[in-house]
């Protein structure tokens, strides 16, 4: 049940829950705790089993398949939301993909195909889904909130992040341009730049444990972050407490982004 109820009476959709370690799931749990009603999407049959286990934990009744790069899927999802709710108070984008071979070695070796795939999945989908959701987001009486997940590798060079870094740079600028387009309708658009967390998205990434240790040693808070801290920050951005915040990249990274050495 809701304790402080930051999101009481709000209805939102979250894209990108793959399993219980997903940052999207931490956001879903925080939003549920704060009293929101939540819809979830899952990418494919492979992830349906996970979602079917997780959705009941947060009382999510609307659980929809969605390949976010397919406009017809996005249209179908927001038609379903329109039928069920007739409006949308928030939308969370927690989707990224690059080919594994693009996430190691030199950026220079990026192929056109690999570059375009990372850009399309990790950056363009935010613009596409926000455009399609716009009429629903505009119906929220106290304004609505879009939150995306980004990473420091889109601001500064991180070895191996490569095409994902270029895609996150595009995502960050998309957040600002979308915020500017939608501000007049009281639709806010922000991103959370999370520090590294051991999720499915981090699995098999070369040198990831060393990176966790480096951040733990160097970050002002002298520790790594937990998924729950991303969930709590998202709850703020999705809430009316953040009503004056848009086009912002909020770093939830134990302060790591502020240090040069
Ligand atoms: O955004 C990310 C990773 C997103 C991601 C992860 C994978 C792994 C499996 C995108 N595509 C794929 N493709 C796969 O096949 N992060 C912020 C986590 C991450 O990824 C890195 C990092 C960090 C941190 C890659 C290289 C260096 C650091």
PDB file of C-alpha atoms and ligand atoms in Angstrom:
ATOM      1  CA  UNK A   1       0.000   0.000   0.000  1.00  0.00           C
ATOM      2  CA  UNK A   2       1.000   3.610  -0.463  1.00  0.00           C
ATOM      3  CA  UNK A   3       2.861   5.264   2.407  1.00  0.00           C
ATOM      4  CA  UNK A   4       3.685   8.839   1.466  1.00  0.00           C
ATOM      5  CA  UNK A   5       1.677   8.610  -1.754  1.00  0.00           C
ATOM      6  CA  UNK A   6       3.741  10.955  -3.925  1.00  0.00           C
ATOM      7  CA  UNK A   7       2.022   9.536  -7.029  1.00  0.00           C
ATOM      8  CA  UNK A   8      -1.447   8.882  -5.640  1.00  0.00           C
ATOM      9  CA  UNK A   9      -4.108   9.017  -8.356  1.00  0.00           C
ATOM     10  CA  UNK A  10      -1.529   8.939 -11.150  1.00  0.00           C
ATOM     11  CA  UNK A  11      -1.507   6.445 -14.001  1.00  0.00           C
ATOM     12  CA  UNK A  12       1.646   5.694 -15.921  1.00  0.00           C
ATOM     13  CA  UNK A  13       3.318   3.295 -18.327  1.00  0.00           C
ATOM     14  CA  UNK A  14       6.815   1.847 -18.005  1.00  0.00           C
ATOM     15  CA  UNK A  15       8.772   0.477 -20.980  1.00  0.00           C
ATOM     16  CA  UNK A  16      11.848  -1.662 -20.323  1.00  0.00           C
ATOM     17  CA  UNK A  17      11.216  -4.099 -17.474  1.00  0.00           C
ATOM     18  CA  UNK A  18      13.240  -7.171 -18.461  1.00  0.00           C
ATOM     19  CA  UNK A  19      13.617  -8.803 -15.043  1.00  0.00           C
ATOM     20  CA  UNK A  20      13.641  -8.030 -11.316  1.00  0.00           C
ATOM     21  CA  UNK A  21      17.062  -6.333 -11.531  1.00  0.00           C
ATOM     22  CA  UNK A  22      15.975  -3.864 -14.241  1.00  0.00           C
ATOM     23  CA  UNK A  23      16.140  -0.188 -13.303  1.00  0.00           C
ATOM     24  CA  UNK A  24      12.691  -0.002 -14.926  1.00  0.00           C
ATOM     25  CA  UNK A  25      11.484  -2.466 -12.297  1.00  0.00           C
ATOM     26  CA  UNK A  26      12.960  -0.376  -9.472  1.00  0.00           C
ATOM     27  CA  UNK A  27      11.055   2.589 -10.917  1.00  0.00           C
ATOM     28  CA  UNK A  28       7.867   0.518 -11.166  1.00  0.00           C
ATOM     29  CA  UNK A  29       8.198  -0.550  -7.522  1.00  0.00           C
ATOM     30  CA  UNK A  30       8.820   3.014  -6.319  1.00  0.00           C
ATOM     31  CA  UNK A  31       5.882   4.333  -8.359  1.00  0.00           C
ATOM     32  CA  UNK A  32       3.650   1.580  -6.975  1.00  0.00           C
ATOM     33  CA  UNK A  33       4.778   2.307  -3.413  1.00  0.00           C
ATOM     34  CA  UNK A  34       3.873   5.955  -3.986  1.00  0.00           C
ATOM     35  CA  UNK A  35       0.360   5.017  -5.036  1.00  0.00           C
ATOM     36  CA  UNK A  36       0.538   5.050  -8.856  1.00  0.00           C
ATOM     37  CA  UNK A  37      -1.391   2.691 -11.107  1.00  0.00           C
ATOM     38  CA  UNK A  38       1.031   1.169 -13.600  1.00  0.00           C
ATOM     39  CA  UNK A  39       0.967  -0.372 -17.068  1.00  0.00           C
ATOM     40  CA  UNK A  40       3.959  -2.411 -18.233  1.00  0.00           C
ATOM     41  CA  UNK A  41       5.188  -3.429 -21.654  1.00  0.00           C
ATOM     42  CA  UNK A  42       7.489  -6.318 -22.522  1.00  0.00           C
ATOM     43  CA  UNK A  43       9.573  -6.707 -25.656  1.00  0.00           C
ATOM     44  CA  UNK A  44       8.889 -10.321 -26.603  1.00  0.00           C
ATOM     45  CA  UNK A  45       7.715 -13.799 -25.598  1.00  0.00           C
ATOM     46  CA  UNK A  46      11.118 -14.460 -24.033  1.00  0.00           C
ATOM     47  CA  UNK A  47      10.431 -11.824 -21.380  1.00  0.00           C
ATOM     48  CA  UNK A  48       6.734 -12.613 -20.904  1.00  0.00           C
ATOM     49  CA  UNK A  49       7.459 -15.174 -18.181  1.00  0.00           C
ATOM     50  CA  UNK A  50       9.374 -12.565 -16.121  1.00  0.00           C
ATOM     51  CA  UNK A  51       6.697  -9.914 -16.574  1.00  0.00           C
ATOM     52  CA  UNK A  52       3.903 -12.313 -15.650  1.00  0.00           C
ATOM     53  CA  UNK A  53       5.674 -12.979 -12.368  1.00  0.00           C
ATOM     54  CA  UNK A  54       6.463  -9.305 -11.635  1.00  0.00           C
ATOM     55  CA  UNK A  55       3.275  -7.501 -12.723  1.00  0.00           C
ATOM     56  CA  UNK A  56       1.077  -8.887  -9.893  1.00  0.00           C
ATOM     57  CA  UNK A  57       3.610  -7.621  -7.301  1.00  0.00           C
ATOM     58  CA  UNK A  58       2.677  -4.061  -8.248  1.00  0.00           C
ATOM     59  CA  UNK A  59      -0.930  -4.799  -9.172  1.00  0.00           C
ATOM     60  CA  UNK A  60      -0.292  -4.006 -12.844  1.00  0.00           C
ATOM     61  CA  UNK A  61      -3.322  -5.132 -14.826  1.00  0.00           C
ATOM     62  CA  UNK A  62      -2.338  -3.612 -18.149  1.00  0.00           C
ATOM     63  CA  UNK A  63       0.593  -5.693 -19.455  1.00  0.00           C
ATOM     64  CA  UNK A  64       1.212  -5.315 -23.163  1.00  0.00           C
ATOM     65  CA  UNK A  65       3.701  -6.643 -25.701  1.00  0.00           C
ATOM     66  CA  UNK A  66       5.629  -3.877 -27.438  1.00  0.00           C
ATOM     67  CA  UNK A  67       8.595  -3.866 -29.781  1.00  0.00           C
ATOM     68  CA  UNK A  68       9.302  -0.164 -29.280  1.00  0.00           C
ATOM     69  CA  UNK A  69      10.989   0.230 -32.681  1.00  0.00           C
ATOM     70  CA  UNK A  70       7.681  -0.764 -34.338  1.00  0.00           C
ATOM     71  CA  UNK A  71       5.387   2.246 -34.683  1.00  0.00           C
ATOM     72  CA  UNK A  72       2.351  -0.042 -35.040  1.00  0.00           C
ATOM     73  CA  UNK A  73       3.157  -1.591 -31.636  1.00  0.00           C
ATOM     74  CA  UNK A  74       3.425   1.841 -30.007  1.00  0.00           C
ATOM     75  CA  UNK A  75       0.114   2.881 -31.576  1.00  0.00           C
ATOM     76  CA  UNK A  76      -1.567  -0.321 -30.335  1.00  0.00           C
ATOM     77  CA  UNK A  77      -0.156   0.190 -26.801  1.00  0.00           C
ATOM     78  CA  UNK A  78      -1.363   3.778 -26.478  1.00  0.00           C
ATOM     79  CA  UNK A  79      -4.763   2.856 -27.977  1.00  0.00           C
ATOM     80  CA  UNK A  80      -5.085   0.299 -25.163  1.00  0.00           C
ATOM     81  CA  UNK A  81      -4.060   2.934 -22.579  1.00  0.00           C
ATOM     82  CA  UNK A  82      -6.648   5.317 -24.072  1.00  0.00           C
ATOM     83  CA  UNK A  83      -9.379   2.667 -23.770  1.00  0.00           C
ATOM     84  CA  UNK A  84      -8.450   1.790 -20.167  1.00  0.00           C
ATOM     85  CA  UNK A  85      -7.532   5.164 -18.724  1.00  0.00           C
ATOM     86  CA  UNK A  86      -8.308   7.871 -21.291  1.00  0.00           C
ATOM     87  CA  UNK A  87      -5.225   9.783 -20.165  1.00  0.00           C
ATOM     88  CA  UNK A  88      -1.604   9.268 -19.088  1.00  0.00           C
ATOM     89  CA  UNK A  89       0.140  10.991 -16.147  1.00  0.00           C
ATOM     90  CA  UNK A  90       3.584   9.542 -16.794  1.00  0.00           C
ATOM     91  CA  UNK A  91       5.712   7.535 -19.198  1.00  0.00           C
ATOM     92  CA  UNK A  92       9.062   5.891 -18.408  1.00  0.00           C
ATOM     93  CA  UNK A  93      11.507   4.978 -21.191  1.00  0.00           C
ATOM     94  CA  UNK A  94      14.115   2.435 -20.038  1.00  0.00           C
ATOM     95  CA  UNK A  95      15.135   0.901 -23.356  1.00  0.00           C
ATOM     96  CA  UNK A  96      18.567   0.562 -24.940  1.00  0.00           C
ATOM     97  CA  UNK A  97      20.373  -1.828 -27.231  1.00  0.00           C
ATOM     98  CA  UNK A  98      23.636  -2.086 -29.122  1.00  0.00           C
ATOM     99  CA  UNK A  99      25.216  -5.189 -30.609  1.00  0.00           C
ATOM    100  CA  UNK A 100      27.559  -6.808 -28.124  1.00  0.00           C
ATOM    101  CA  UNK A 101      30.527  -6.418 -30.502  1.00  0.00           C
ATOM    102  CA  UNK A 102      29.937  -2.641 -30.581  1.00  0.00           C
ATOM    103  CA  UNK A 103      30.415  -2.446 -26.793  1.00  0.00           C
ATOM    104  CA  UNK A 104      34.135  -3.210 -26.708  1.00  0.00           C
ATOM    105  CA  UNK A 105      37.323  -1.943 -28.317  1.00  0.00           C
ATOM    106  CA  UNK A 106      37.446   1.149 -30.518  1.00  0.00           C
ATOM    107  CA  UNK A 107      34.402   3.301 -31.306  1.00  0.00           C
ATOM    108  CA  UNK A 108      35.965   3.732 -34.740  1.00  0.00           C
ATOM    109  CA  UNK A 109      34.994   0.229 -35.846  1.00  0.00           C
ATOM    110  CA  UNK A 110      31.254   0.945 -35.545  1.00  0.00           C
ATOM    111  CA  UNK A 111      29.371  -0.290 -38.607  1.00  0.00           C
ATOM    112  CA  UNK A 112      26.557   1.699 -40.222  1.00  0.00           C
ATOM    113  CA  UNK A 113      24.216  -1.095 -39.212  1.00  0.00           C
ATOM    114  CA  UNK A 114      25.408  -1.192 -35.593  1.00  0.00           C
ATOM    115  CA  UNK A 115      25.322   2.592 -35.305  1.00  0.00           C
ATOM    116  CA  UNK A 116      21.814   2.851 -36.721  1.00  0.00           C
ATOM    117  CA  UNK A 117      20.480   0.011 -34.563  1.00  0.00           C
ATOM    118  CA  UNK A 118      21.804   1.586 -31.337  1.00  0.00           C
ATOM    119  CA  UNK A 119      20.462   5.021 -32.337  1.00  0.00           C
ATOM    120  CA  UNK A 120      17.075   3.681 -33.376  1.00  0.00           C
ATOM    121  CA  UNK A 121      16.452   1.494 -30.316  1.00  0.00           C
ATOM    122  CA  UNK A 122      18.155   3.627 -27.664  1.00  0.00           C
ATOM    123  CA  UNK A 123      17.391   7.188 -28.795  1.00  0.00           C
ATOM    124  CA  UNK A 124      14.684   7.419 -31.466  1.00  0.00           C
ATOM    125  CA  UNK A 125      12.139   5.292 -29.548  1.00  0.00           C
ATOM    126  CA  UNK A 126      11.813   8.050 -26.916  1.00  0.00           C
ATOM    127  CA  UNK A 127      10.763  10.559 -29.562  1.00  0.00           C
ATOM    128  CA  UNK A 128       8.425   8.088 -31.286  1.00  0.00           C
ATOM    129  CA  UNK A 129       6.634   6.996 -28.122  1.00  0.00           C
ATOM    130  CA  UNK A 130       6.369  10.533 -26.743  1.00  0.00           C
ATOM    131  CA  UNK A 131       4.821  11.741 -30.009  1.00  0.00           C
ATOM    132  CA  UNK A 132       2.264   8.934 -30.030  1.00  0.00           C
ATOM    133  CA  UNK A 133       1.493   9.343 -26.305  1.00  0.00           C
ATOM    134  CA  UNK A 134       1.219  13.143 -26.566  1.00  0.00           C
ATOM    135  CA  UNK A 135      -2.605  13.385 -26.797  1.00  0.00           C
ATOM    136  CA  UNK A 136      -2.919  11.167 -23.687  1.00  0.00           C
ATOM    137  CA  UNK A 137      -0.167  12.996 -21.787  1.00  0.00           C
ATOM    138  CA  UNK A 138      -1.860  16.314 -22.609  1.00  0.00           C
ATOM    139  CA  UNK A 139      -5.058  15.107 -20.891  1.00  0.00           C
ATOM    140  CA  UNK A 140      -3.459  14.831 -17.449  1.00  0.00           C
ATOM    141  CA  UNK A 141      -5.038  17.637 -15.460  1.00  0.00           C
ATOM    142  CA  UNK A 142      -2.000  18.532 -13.346  1.00  0.00           C
ATOM    143  CA  UNK A 143       0.494  18.055 -16.155  1.00  0.00           C
ATOM    144  CA  UNK A 144       2.395  14.902 -17.042  1.00  0.00           C
ATOM    145  CA  UNK A 145       5.938  13.605 -16.847  1.00  0.00           C
ATOM    146  CA  UNK A 146       8.192  11.642 -19.188  1.00  0.00           C
ATOM    147  CA  UNK A 147      11.375  10.119 -17.738  1.00  0.00           C
ATOM    148  CA  UNK A 148      14.144   8.380 -19.706  1.00  0.00           C
ATOM    149  CA  UNK A 149      17.272   6.596 -18.483  1.00  0.00           C
ATOM    150  CA  UNK A 150      20.611   7.831 -19.713  1.00  0.00           C
ATOM    151  CA  UNK A 151      24.296   7.374 -18.881  1.00  0.00           C
ATOM    152  CA  UNK A 152      27.424   9.479 -18.386  1.00  0.00           C
ATOM    153  CA  UNK A 153      28.943   7.762 -21.444  1.00  0.00           C
ATOM    154  CA  UNK A 154      26.782  10.132 -23.522  1.00  0.00           C
ATOM    155  CA  UNK A 155      28.578  13.153 -22.028  1.00  0.00           C
ATOM    156  CA  UNK A 156      32.143  11.920 -21.580  1.00  0.00           C
ATOM    157  CA  UNK A 157      34.098   9.116 -23.219  1.00  0.00           C
ATOM    158  CA  UNK A 158      33.785   5.819 -21.340  1.00  0.00           C
ATOM    159  CA  UNK A 159      35.958   3.029 -22.787  1.00  0.00           C
ATOM    160  CA  UNK A 160      33.789   0.511 -24.656  1.00  0.00           C
ATOM    161  CA  UNK A 161      30.495   2.391 -24.380  1.00  0.00           C
ATOM    162  CA  UNK A 162      31.029   3.504 -27.998  1.00  0.00           C
ATOM    163  CA  UNK A 163      27.848   3.650 -30.114  1.00  0.00           C
ATOM    164  CA  UNK A 164      25.775   3.601 -26.919  1.00  0.00           C
ATOM    165  CA  UNK A 165      27.524   6.831 -25.885  1.00  0.00           C
ATOM    166  CA  UNK A 166      26.631   8.464 -29.173  1.00  0.00           C
ATOM    167  CA  UNK A 167      23.044   7.204 -28.795  1.00  0.00           C
ATOM    168  CA  UNK A 168      22.823   8.537 -25.216  1.00  0.00           C
ATOM    169  CA  UNK A 169      24.100  11.942 -26.399  1.00  0.00           C
ATOM    170  CA  UNK A 170      21.227  11.908 -28.913  1.00  0.00           C
ATOM    171  CA  UNK A 171      18.815  10.769 -26.186  1.00  0.00           C
ATOM    172  CA  UNK A 172      19.922  13.594 -23.860  1.00  0.00           C
ATOM    173  CA  UNK A 173      19.374  16.204 -26.572  1.00  0.00           C
ATOM    174  CA  UNK A 174      16.045  14.566 -27.450  1.00  0.00           C
ATOM    175  CA  UNK A 175      14.997  15.099 -23.818  1.00  0.00           C
ATOM    176  CA  UNK A 176      15.734  18.835 -24.159  1.00  0.00           C
ATOM    177  CA  UNK A 177      14.047  19.246 -27.549  1.00  0.00           C
ATOM    178  CA  UNK A 178      11.010  17.262 -26.433  1.00  0.00           C
ATOM    179  CA  UNK A 179      10.822  19.301 -23.223  1.00  0.00           C
ATOM    180  CA  UNK A 180      10.774  22.450 -25.339  1.00  0.00           C
ATOM    181  CA  UNK A 181       8.119  21.095 -27.734  1.00  0.00           C
ATOM    182  CA  UNK A 182       5.814  19.871 -24.963  1.00  0.00           C
ATOM    183  CA  UNK A 183       6.238  22.418 -22.184  1.00  0.00           C
ATOM    184  CA  UNK A 184       3.309  24.508 -23.416  1.00  0.00           C
ATOM    185  CA  UNK A 185       1.051  21.484 -22.784  1.00  0.00           C
ATOM    186  CA  UNK A 186       2.548  21.029 -19.296  1.00  0.00           C
ATOM    187  CA  UNK A 187       4.244  17.802 -20.333  1.00  0.00           C
ATOM    188  CA  UNK A 188       7.674  17.618 -18.680  1.00  0.00           C
ATOM    189  CA  UNK A 189      10.539  15.552 -20.108  1.00  0.00           C
ATOM    190  CA  UNK A 190      13.597  14.615 -18.037  1.00  0.00           C
ATOM    191  CA  UNK A 191      16.221  11.900 -17.766  1.00  0.00           C
ATOM    192  CA  UNK A 192      18.003  10.119 -14.952  1.00  0.00           C
ATOM    193  CA  UNK A 193      21.672   9.437 -15.530  1.00  0.00           C
ATOM    194  CA  UNK A 194      22.242   6.375 -13.347  1.00  0.00           C
ATOM    195  CA  UNK A 195      25.640   5.214 -12.182  1.00  0.00           C
ATOM    196  CA  UNK A 196      26.590   1.656 -13.160  1.00  0.00           C
ATOM    197  CA  UNK A 197      24.358  -1.045 -11.629  1.00  0.00           C
ATOM    198  CA  UNK A 198      24.639  -4.778 -12.174  1.00  0.00           C
ATOM    199  CA  UNK A 199      21.545  -5.370 -14.330  1.00  0.00           C
ATOM    200  CA  UNK A 200      20.874  -7.516 -17.404  1.00  0.00           C
ATOM    201  CA  UNK A 201      22.089  -4.534 -19.479  1.00  0.00           C
ATOM    202  CA  UNK A 202      25.490  -4.827 -17.766  1.00  0.00           C
ATOM    203  CA  UNK A 203      25.839  -8.596 -18.130  1.00  0.00           C
ATOM    204  CA  UNK A 204      28.820  -9.697 -20.170  1.00  0.00           C
ATOM    205  CA  UNK A 205      30.177  -6.176 -20.481  1.00  0.00           C
ATOM    206  CA  UNK A 206      33.946  -6.368 -20.432  1.00  0.00           C
ATOM    207  CA  UNK A 207      35.485  -4.790 -17.306  1.00  0.00           C
ATOM    208  CA  UNK A 208      32.157  -4.001 -15.666  1.00  0.00           C
ATOM    209  CA  UNK A 209      33.220  -5.132 -12.165  1.00  0.00           C
ATOM    210  CA  UNK A 210      36.370  -2.991 -12.406  1.00  0.00           C
ATOM    211  CA  UNK A 211      34.175  -0.081 -13.367  1.00  0.00           C
ATOM    212  CA  UNK A 212      31.954  -0.629 -10.325  1.00  0.00           C
ATOM    213  CA  UNK A 213      35.060  -0.668  -8.157  1.00  0.00           C
ATOM    214  CA  UNK A 214      36.479   2.482  -9.765  1.00  0.00           C
ATOM    215  CA  UNK A 215      33.238   4.378  -9.127  1.00  0.00           C
ATOM    216  CA  UNK A 216      33.091   3.023  -5.568  1.00  0.00           C
ATOM    217  CA  UNK A 217      36.646   4.327  -4.946  1.00  0.00           C
ATOM    218  CA  UNK A 218      36.298   7.727  -6.662  1.00  0.00           C
ATOM    219  CA  UNK A 219      32.685   8.887  -6.318  1.00  0.00           C
ATOM    220  CA  UNK A 220      32.020  11.550  -3.654  1.00  0.00           C
ATOM    221  CA  UNK A 221      29.726   9.140  -1.767  1.00  0.00           C
ATOM    222  CA  UNK A 222      32.434   6.389  -1.937  1.00  0.00           C
ATOM    223  CA  UNK A 223      29.984   3.732  -2.999  1.00  0.00           C
ATOM    224  CA  UNK A 224      27.966   2.465  -5.947  1.00  0.00           C
ATOM    225  CA  UNK A 225      24.306   3.268  -6.325  1.00  0.00           C
ATOM    226  CA  UNK A 226      21.403   0.881  -5.885  1.00  0.00           C
ATOM    227  CA  UNK A 227      18.539   0.407  -8.307  1.00  0.00           C
ATOM    228  CA  UNK A 228      16.161   1.564  -5.559  1.00  0.00           C
ATOM    229  CA  UNK A 229      17.861   4.984  -5.564  1.00  0.00           C
ATOM    230  CA  UNK A 230      17.030   5.334  -9.257  1.00  0.00           C
ATOM    231  CA  UNK A 231      13.445   4.324  -8.469  1.00  0.00           C
ATOM    232  CA  UNK A 232      13.156   6.964  -5.758  1.00  0.00           C
ATOM    233  CA  UNK A 233      14.634   9.714  -7.983  1.00  0.00           C
ATOM    234  CA  UNK A 234      12.206   8.719 -10.740  1.00  0.00           C
ATOM    235  CA  UNK A 235       9.291   8.918  -8.283  1.00  0.00           C
ATOM    236  CA  UNK A 236      10.317  12.535  -7.639  1.00  0.00           C
ATOM    237  CA  UNK A 237      10.551  13.438 -11.338  1.00  0.00           C
ATOM    238  CA  UNK A 238       7.195  11.761 -12.000  1.00  0.00           C
ATOM    239  CA  UNK A 239       5.594  13.617  -9.092  1.00  0.00           C
ATOM    240  CA  UNK A 240       4.150  17.102  -8.710  1.00  0.00           C
ATOM    241  CA  UNK A 241       7.164  18.022  -6.549  1.00  0.00           C
ATOM    242  CA  UNK A 242       9.109  18.197  -9.841  1.00  0.00           C
ATOM    243  CA  UNK A 243       6.481  20.410 -11.519  1.00  0.00           C
ATOM    244  CA  UNK A 244       9.104  23.084 -12.225  1.00  0.00           C
ATOM    245  CA  UNK A 245      11.668  20.654 -13.639  1.00  0.00           C
ATOM    246  CA  UNK A 246      11.920  19.880 -17.356  1.00  0.00           C
ATOM    247  CA  UNK A 247      14.696  19.255 -19.883  1.00  0.00           C
ATOM    248  CA  UNK A 248      16.885  18.142 -16.978  1.00  0.00           C
ATOM    249  CA  UNK A 249      19.409  15.306 -16.680  1.00  0.00           C
ATOM    250  CA  UNK A 250      19.417  14.244 -13.023  1.00  0.00           C
ATOM    251  CA  UNK A 251      22.560  12.291 -12.104  1.00  0.00           C
ATOM    252  CA  UNK A 252      21.906   9.490  -9.621  1.00  0.00           C
ATOM    253  CA  UNK A 253      25.500   8.321  -9.514  1.00  0.00           C
ATOM    254  CA  UNK A 254      26.884   8.966  -6.012  1.00  0.00           C
ATOM    255  CA  UNK A 255      28.313  12.206  -7.471  1.00  0.00           C
ATOM    256  CA  UNK A 256      30.714  10.445  -9.858  1.00  0.00           C
ATOM    257  CA  UNK A 257      29.943  12.778 -12.802  1.00  0.00           C
ATOM    258  CA  UNK A 258      31.292  15.802 -10.902  1.00  0.00           C
ATOM    259  CA  UNK A 259      34.842  14.600 -10.448  1.00  0.00           C
ATOM    260  CA  UNK A 260      37.654  14.791 -12.985  1.00  0.00           C
ATOM    261  CA  UNK A 261      40.039  12.426 -11.240  1.00  0.00           C
TER     262      UNK A 261
HETATM  263  O1  LIG B   1      23.488   1.611 -21.210  1.00  0.00           O
HETATM  264  C1  LIG B   1      24.100   0.695 -20.744  1.00  0.00           C
HETATM  265  C2  LIG B   1      24.162  -0.631 -21.470  1.00  0.00           C
HETATM  266  C3  LIG B   1      23.056  -0.833 -22.441  1.00  0.00           C
HETATM  267  C4  LIG B   1      23.266  -2.036 -23.297  1.00  0.00           C
HETATM  268  C5  LIG B   1      23.700  -3.257 -22.797  1.00  0.00           C
HETATM  269  C6  LIG B   1      23.859  -4.350 -23.646  1.00  0.00           C
HETATM  270  C7  LIG B   1      24.396  -5.662 -23.163  1.00  0.00           C
HETATM  271  C8  LIG B   1      23.922  -6.810 -24.023  1.00  0.00           C
HETATM  272  C9  LIG B   1      22.988  -1.938 -24.641  1.00  0.00           C
HETATM  273  N1  LIG B   1      23.137  -2.980 -25.475  1.00  0.00           N
HETATM  274  C10 LIG B   1      23.543  -4.173 -24.996  1.00  0.00           C
HETATM  275  N2  LIG B   1      23.665  -5.203 -25.872  1.00  0.00           N
HETATM  276  C11 LIG B   1      23.893  -6.463 -25.480  1.00  0.00           C
HETATM  277  O2  LIG B   1      24.039  -7.381 -26.323  1.00  0.00           O
HETATM  278  N3  LIG B   1      24.799   0.870 -19.582  1.00  0.00           N
HETATM  279  C12 LIG B   1      24.812   2.165 -18.950  1.00  0.00           C
HETATM  280  C13 LIG B   1      25.565  -0.199 -18.922  1.00  0.00           C
HETATM  281  C14 LIG B   1      26.950  -0.175 -19.477  1.00  0.00           C
HETATM  282  O3  LIG B   1      27.235  -0.722 -20.669  1.00  0.00           O
HETATM  283  C15 LIG B   1      28.577  -0.497 -20.898  1.00  0.00           C
HETATM  284  C16 LIG B   1      29.117   0.206 -19.852  1.00  0.00           C
HETATM  285  C17 LIG B   1      28.082   0.430 -18.924  1.00  0.00           C
HETATM  286  C18 LIG B   1      28.151   1.169 -17.643  1.00  0.00           C
HETATM  287  C19 LIG B   1      29.355  -0.863 -21.997  1.00  0.00           C
HETATM  288  C20 LIG B   1      30.705  -0.544 -22.013  1.00  0.00           C
HETATM  289  C21 LIG B   1      31.255   0.182 -20.965  1.00  0.00           C
HETATM  290  C22 LIG B   1      30.472   0.554 -19.882  1.00  0.00           C
END
